[in-house]
JSON list of C-alpha atoms in Angstrom, two decimals:
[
{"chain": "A", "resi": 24, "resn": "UNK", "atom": "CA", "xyz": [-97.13, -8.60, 82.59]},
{"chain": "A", "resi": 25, "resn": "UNK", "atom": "CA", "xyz": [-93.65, -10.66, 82.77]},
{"chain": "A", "resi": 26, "resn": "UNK", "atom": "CA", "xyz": [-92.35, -7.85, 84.91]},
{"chain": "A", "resi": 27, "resn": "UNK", "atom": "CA", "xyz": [-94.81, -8.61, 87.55]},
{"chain": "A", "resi": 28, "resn": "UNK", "atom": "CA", "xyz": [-94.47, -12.31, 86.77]},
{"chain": "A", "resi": 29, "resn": "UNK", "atom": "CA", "xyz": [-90.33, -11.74, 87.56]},
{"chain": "A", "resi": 30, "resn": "UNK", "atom": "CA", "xyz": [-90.85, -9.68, 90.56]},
{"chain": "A", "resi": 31, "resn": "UNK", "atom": "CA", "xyz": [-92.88, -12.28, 92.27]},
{"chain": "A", "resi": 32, "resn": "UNK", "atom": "CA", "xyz": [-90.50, -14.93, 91.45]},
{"chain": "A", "resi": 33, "resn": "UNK", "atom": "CA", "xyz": [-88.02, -13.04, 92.56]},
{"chain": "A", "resi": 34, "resn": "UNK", "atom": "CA", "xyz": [-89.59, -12.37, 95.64]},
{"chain": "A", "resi": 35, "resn": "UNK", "atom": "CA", "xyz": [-90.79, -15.88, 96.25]},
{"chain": "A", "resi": 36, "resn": "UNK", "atom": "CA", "xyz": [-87.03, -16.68, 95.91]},
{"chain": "A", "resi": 37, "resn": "UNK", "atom": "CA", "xyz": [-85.64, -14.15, 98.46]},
{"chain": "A", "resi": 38, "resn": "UNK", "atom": "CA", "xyz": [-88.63, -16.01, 101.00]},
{"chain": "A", "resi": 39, "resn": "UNK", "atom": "CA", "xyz": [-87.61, -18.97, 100.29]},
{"chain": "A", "resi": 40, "resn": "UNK", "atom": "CA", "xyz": [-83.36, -18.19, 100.99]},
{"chain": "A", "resi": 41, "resn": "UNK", "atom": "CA", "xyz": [-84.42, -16.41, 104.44]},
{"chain": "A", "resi": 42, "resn": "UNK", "atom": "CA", "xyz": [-86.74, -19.26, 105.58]},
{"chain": "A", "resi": 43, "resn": "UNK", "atom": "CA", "xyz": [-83.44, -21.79, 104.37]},
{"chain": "A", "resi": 44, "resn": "UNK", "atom": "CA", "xyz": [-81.20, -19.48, 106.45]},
{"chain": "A", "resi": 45, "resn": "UNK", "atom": "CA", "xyz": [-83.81, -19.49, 109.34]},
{"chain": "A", "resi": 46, "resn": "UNK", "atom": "CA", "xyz": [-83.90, -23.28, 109.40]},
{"chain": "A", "resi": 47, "resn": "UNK", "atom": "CA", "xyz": [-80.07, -24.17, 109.27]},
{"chain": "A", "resi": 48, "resn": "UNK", "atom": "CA", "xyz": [-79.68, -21.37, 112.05]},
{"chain": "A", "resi": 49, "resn": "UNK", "atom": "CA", "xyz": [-82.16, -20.79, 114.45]},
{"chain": "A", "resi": 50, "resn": "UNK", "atom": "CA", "xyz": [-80.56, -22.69, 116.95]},
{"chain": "A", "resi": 51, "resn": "UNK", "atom": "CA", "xyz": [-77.38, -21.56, 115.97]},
{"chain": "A", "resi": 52, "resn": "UNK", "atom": "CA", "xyz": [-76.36, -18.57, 119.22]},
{"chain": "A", "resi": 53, "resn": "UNK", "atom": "CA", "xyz": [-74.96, -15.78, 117.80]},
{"chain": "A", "resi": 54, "resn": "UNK", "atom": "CA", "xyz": [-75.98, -15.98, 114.09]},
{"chain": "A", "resi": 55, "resn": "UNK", "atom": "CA", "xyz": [-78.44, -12.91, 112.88]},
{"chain": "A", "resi": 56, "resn": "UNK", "atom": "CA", "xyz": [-82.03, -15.08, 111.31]},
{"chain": "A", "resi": 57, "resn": "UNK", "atom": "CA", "xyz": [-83.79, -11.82, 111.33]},
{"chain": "A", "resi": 58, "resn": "UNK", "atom": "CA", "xyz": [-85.52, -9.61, 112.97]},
{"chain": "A", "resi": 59, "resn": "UNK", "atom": "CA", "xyz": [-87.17, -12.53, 115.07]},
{"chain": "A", "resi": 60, "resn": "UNK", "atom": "CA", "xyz": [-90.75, -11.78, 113.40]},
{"chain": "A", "resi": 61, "resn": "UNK", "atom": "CA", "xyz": [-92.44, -15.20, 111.89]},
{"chain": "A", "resi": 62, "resn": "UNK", "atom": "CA", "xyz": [-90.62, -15.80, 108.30]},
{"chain": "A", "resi": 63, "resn": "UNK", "atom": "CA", "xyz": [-92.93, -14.66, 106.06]},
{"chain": "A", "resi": 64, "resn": "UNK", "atom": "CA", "xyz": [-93.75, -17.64, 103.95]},
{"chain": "A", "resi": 65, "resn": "UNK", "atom": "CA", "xyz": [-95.18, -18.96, 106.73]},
{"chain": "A", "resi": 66, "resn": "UNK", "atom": "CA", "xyz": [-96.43, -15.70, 108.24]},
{"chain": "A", "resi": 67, "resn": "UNK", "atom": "CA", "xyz": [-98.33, -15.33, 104.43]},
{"chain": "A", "resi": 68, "resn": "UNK", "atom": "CA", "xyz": [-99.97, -18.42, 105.37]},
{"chain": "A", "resi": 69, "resn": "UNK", "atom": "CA", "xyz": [-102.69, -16.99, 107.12]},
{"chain": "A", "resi": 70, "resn": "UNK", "atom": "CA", "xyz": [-103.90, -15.17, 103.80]},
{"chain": "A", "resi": 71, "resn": "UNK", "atom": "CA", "xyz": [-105.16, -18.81, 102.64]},
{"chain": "A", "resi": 72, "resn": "UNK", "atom": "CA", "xyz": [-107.47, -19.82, 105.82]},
{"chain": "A", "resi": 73, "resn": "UNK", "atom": "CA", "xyz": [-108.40, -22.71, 103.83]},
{"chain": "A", "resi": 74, "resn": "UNK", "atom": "CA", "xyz": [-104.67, -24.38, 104.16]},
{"chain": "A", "resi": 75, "resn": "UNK", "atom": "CA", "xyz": [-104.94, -23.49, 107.91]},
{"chain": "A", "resi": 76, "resn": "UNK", "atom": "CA", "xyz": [-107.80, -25.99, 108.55]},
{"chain": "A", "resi": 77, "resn": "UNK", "atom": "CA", "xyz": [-106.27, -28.56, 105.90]},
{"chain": "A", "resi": 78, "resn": "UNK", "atom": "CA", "xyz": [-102.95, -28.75, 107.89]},
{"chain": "A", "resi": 79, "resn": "UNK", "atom": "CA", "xyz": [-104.77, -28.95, 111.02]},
{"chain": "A", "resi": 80, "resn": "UNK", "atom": "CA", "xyz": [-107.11, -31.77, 110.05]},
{"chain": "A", "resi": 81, "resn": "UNK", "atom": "CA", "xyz": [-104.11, -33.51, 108.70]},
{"chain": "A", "resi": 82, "resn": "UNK", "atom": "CA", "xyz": [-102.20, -32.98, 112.22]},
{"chain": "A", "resi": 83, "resn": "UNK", "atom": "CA", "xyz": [-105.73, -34.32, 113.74]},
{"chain": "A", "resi": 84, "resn": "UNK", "atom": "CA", "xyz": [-105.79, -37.07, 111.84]},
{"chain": "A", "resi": 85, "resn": "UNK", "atom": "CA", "xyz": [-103.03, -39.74, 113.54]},
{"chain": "A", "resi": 86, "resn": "UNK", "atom": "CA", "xyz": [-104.50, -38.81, 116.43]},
{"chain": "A", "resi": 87, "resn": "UNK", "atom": "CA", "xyz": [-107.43, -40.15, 115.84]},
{"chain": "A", "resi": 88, "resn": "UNK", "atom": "CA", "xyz": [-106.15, -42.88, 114.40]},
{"chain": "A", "resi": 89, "resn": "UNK", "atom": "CA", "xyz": [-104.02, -43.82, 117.24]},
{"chain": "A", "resi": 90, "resn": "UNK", "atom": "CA", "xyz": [-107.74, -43.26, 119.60]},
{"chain": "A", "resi": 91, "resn": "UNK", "atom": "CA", "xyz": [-109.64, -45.51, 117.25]},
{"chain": "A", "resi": 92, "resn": "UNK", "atom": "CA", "xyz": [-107.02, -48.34, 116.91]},
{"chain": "A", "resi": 93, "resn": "UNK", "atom": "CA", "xyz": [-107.21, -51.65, 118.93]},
{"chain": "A", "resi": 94, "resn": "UNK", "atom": "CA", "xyz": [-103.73, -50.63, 120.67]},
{"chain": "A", "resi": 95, "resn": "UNK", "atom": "CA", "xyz": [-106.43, -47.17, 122.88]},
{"chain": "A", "resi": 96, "resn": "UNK", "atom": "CA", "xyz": [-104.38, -46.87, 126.39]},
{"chain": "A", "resi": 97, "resn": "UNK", "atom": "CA", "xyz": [-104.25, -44.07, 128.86]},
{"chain": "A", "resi": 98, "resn": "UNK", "atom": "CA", "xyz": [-100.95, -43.18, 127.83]},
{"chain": "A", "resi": 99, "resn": "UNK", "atom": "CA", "xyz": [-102.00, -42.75, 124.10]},
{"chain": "A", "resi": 100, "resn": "UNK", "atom": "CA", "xyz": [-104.66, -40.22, 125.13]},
{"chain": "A", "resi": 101, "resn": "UNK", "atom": "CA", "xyz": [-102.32, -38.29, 127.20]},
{"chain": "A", "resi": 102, "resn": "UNK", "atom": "CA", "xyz": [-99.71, -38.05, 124.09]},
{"chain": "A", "resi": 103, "resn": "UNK", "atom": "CA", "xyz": [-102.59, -36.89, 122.10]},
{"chain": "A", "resi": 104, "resn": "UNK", "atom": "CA", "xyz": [-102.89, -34.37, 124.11]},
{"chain": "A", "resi": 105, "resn": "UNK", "atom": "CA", "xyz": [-100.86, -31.50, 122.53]},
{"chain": "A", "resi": 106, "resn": "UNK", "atom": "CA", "xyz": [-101.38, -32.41, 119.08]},
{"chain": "A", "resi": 107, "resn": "UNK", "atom": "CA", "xyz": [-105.01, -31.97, 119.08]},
{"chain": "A", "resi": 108, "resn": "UNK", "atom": "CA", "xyz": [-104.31, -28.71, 120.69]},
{"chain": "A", "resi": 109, "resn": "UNK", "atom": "CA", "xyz": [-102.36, -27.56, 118.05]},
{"chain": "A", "resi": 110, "resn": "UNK", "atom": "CA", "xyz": [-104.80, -29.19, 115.41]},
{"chain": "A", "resi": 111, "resn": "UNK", "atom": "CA", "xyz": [-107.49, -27.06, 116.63]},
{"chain": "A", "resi": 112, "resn": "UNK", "atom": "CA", "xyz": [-105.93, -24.17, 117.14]},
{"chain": "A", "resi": 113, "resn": "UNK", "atom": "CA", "xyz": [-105.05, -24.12, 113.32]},
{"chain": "A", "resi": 114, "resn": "UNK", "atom": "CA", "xyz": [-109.00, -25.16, 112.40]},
{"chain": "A", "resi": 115, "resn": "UNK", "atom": "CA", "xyz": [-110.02, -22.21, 114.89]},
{"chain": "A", "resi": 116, "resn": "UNK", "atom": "CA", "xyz": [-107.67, -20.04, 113.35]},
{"chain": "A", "resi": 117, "resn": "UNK", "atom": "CA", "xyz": [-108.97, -20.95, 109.98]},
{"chain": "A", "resi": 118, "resn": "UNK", "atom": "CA", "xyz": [-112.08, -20.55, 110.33]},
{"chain": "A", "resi": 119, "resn": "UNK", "atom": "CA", "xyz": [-111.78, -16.88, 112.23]},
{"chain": "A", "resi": 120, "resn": "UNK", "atom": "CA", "xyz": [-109.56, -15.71, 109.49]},
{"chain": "A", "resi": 121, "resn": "UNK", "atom": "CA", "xyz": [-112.21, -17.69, 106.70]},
{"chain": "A", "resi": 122, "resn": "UNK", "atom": "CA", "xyz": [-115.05, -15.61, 108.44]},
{"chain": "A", "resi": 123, "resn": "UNK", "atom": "CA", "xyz": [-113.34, -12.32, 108.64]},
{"chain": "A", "resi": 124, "resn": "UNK", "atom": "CA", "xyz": [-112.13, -12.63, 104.93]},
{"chain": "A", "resi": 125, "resn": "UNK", "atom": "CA", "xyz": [-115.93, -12.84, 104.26]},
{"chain": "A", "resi": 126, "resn": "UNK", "atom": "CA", "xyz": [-117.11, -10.33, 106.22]},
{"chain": "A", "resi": 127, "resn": "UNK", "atom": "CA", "xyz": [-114.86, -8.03, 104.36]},
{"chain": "A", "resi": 128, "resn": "UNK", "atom": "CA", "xyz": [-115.42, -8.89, 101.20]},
{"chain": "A", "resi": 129, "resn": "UNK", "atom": "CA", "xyz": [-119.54, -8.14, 101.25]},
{"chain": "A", "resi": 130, "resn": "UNK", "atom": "CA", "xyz": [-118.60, -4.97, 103.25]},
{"chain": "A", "resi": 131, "resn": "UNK", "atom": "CA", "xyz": [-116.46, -4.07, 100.24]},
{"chain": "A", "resi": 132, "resn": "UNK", "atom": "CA", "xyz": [-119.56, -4.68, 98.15]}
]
């Protein structure tokens, strides 16, 4: 039981170094981050579908704050533009990956 306990610590820890090294030097030319696949604590990410549509609700949500606010101008819609984008494209995702989960899991049964 600890051994498998360890061994995902230790393996949380190793994820956690390569996504440090990734971040100080992905812009960095020259310096080896890998193998150019997504780091995989955010790769692993897609295993919870549930966090996909909570992050993109919570990117949704200044947008629609901005949209509902007394301060509503062209320009503000136009910003808004890419974030919703990206806020539904991690609900979408979510909710593909939520429904596919499911549909393997009563298969399995």
């Amino acid at each position: 039981m600890k051994k498998d306990s360890q061994k995902k610590k230790n393996e949380f820890e190793k994820d956690m170094e390569d996504l440090q090294d990734w971040l100080d030097n992905q812009y960095n030319p020259g310096h080896y981050v890998g193998t150019g696949r997504v780091p995989r604590p955010i790769g692993r990410l897609t295993k919870y579908p549930l966090l996909l549509i909570i992050f993109g609700l919570l990117y949704f949500a200044p947008v629609i704050i901005v949209l509902v606010s007394s301060k509503f101008t062209c320009s503000s819609l136009i910003s808004s533009i890419i974030p919703v984008l990206i806020s539904i494209g991690f609900i979408i995702g979510g909710i593909q990956k939520y429904s596919r989960m499911r549909n393997r899991k009563k298969s399995e049964k």
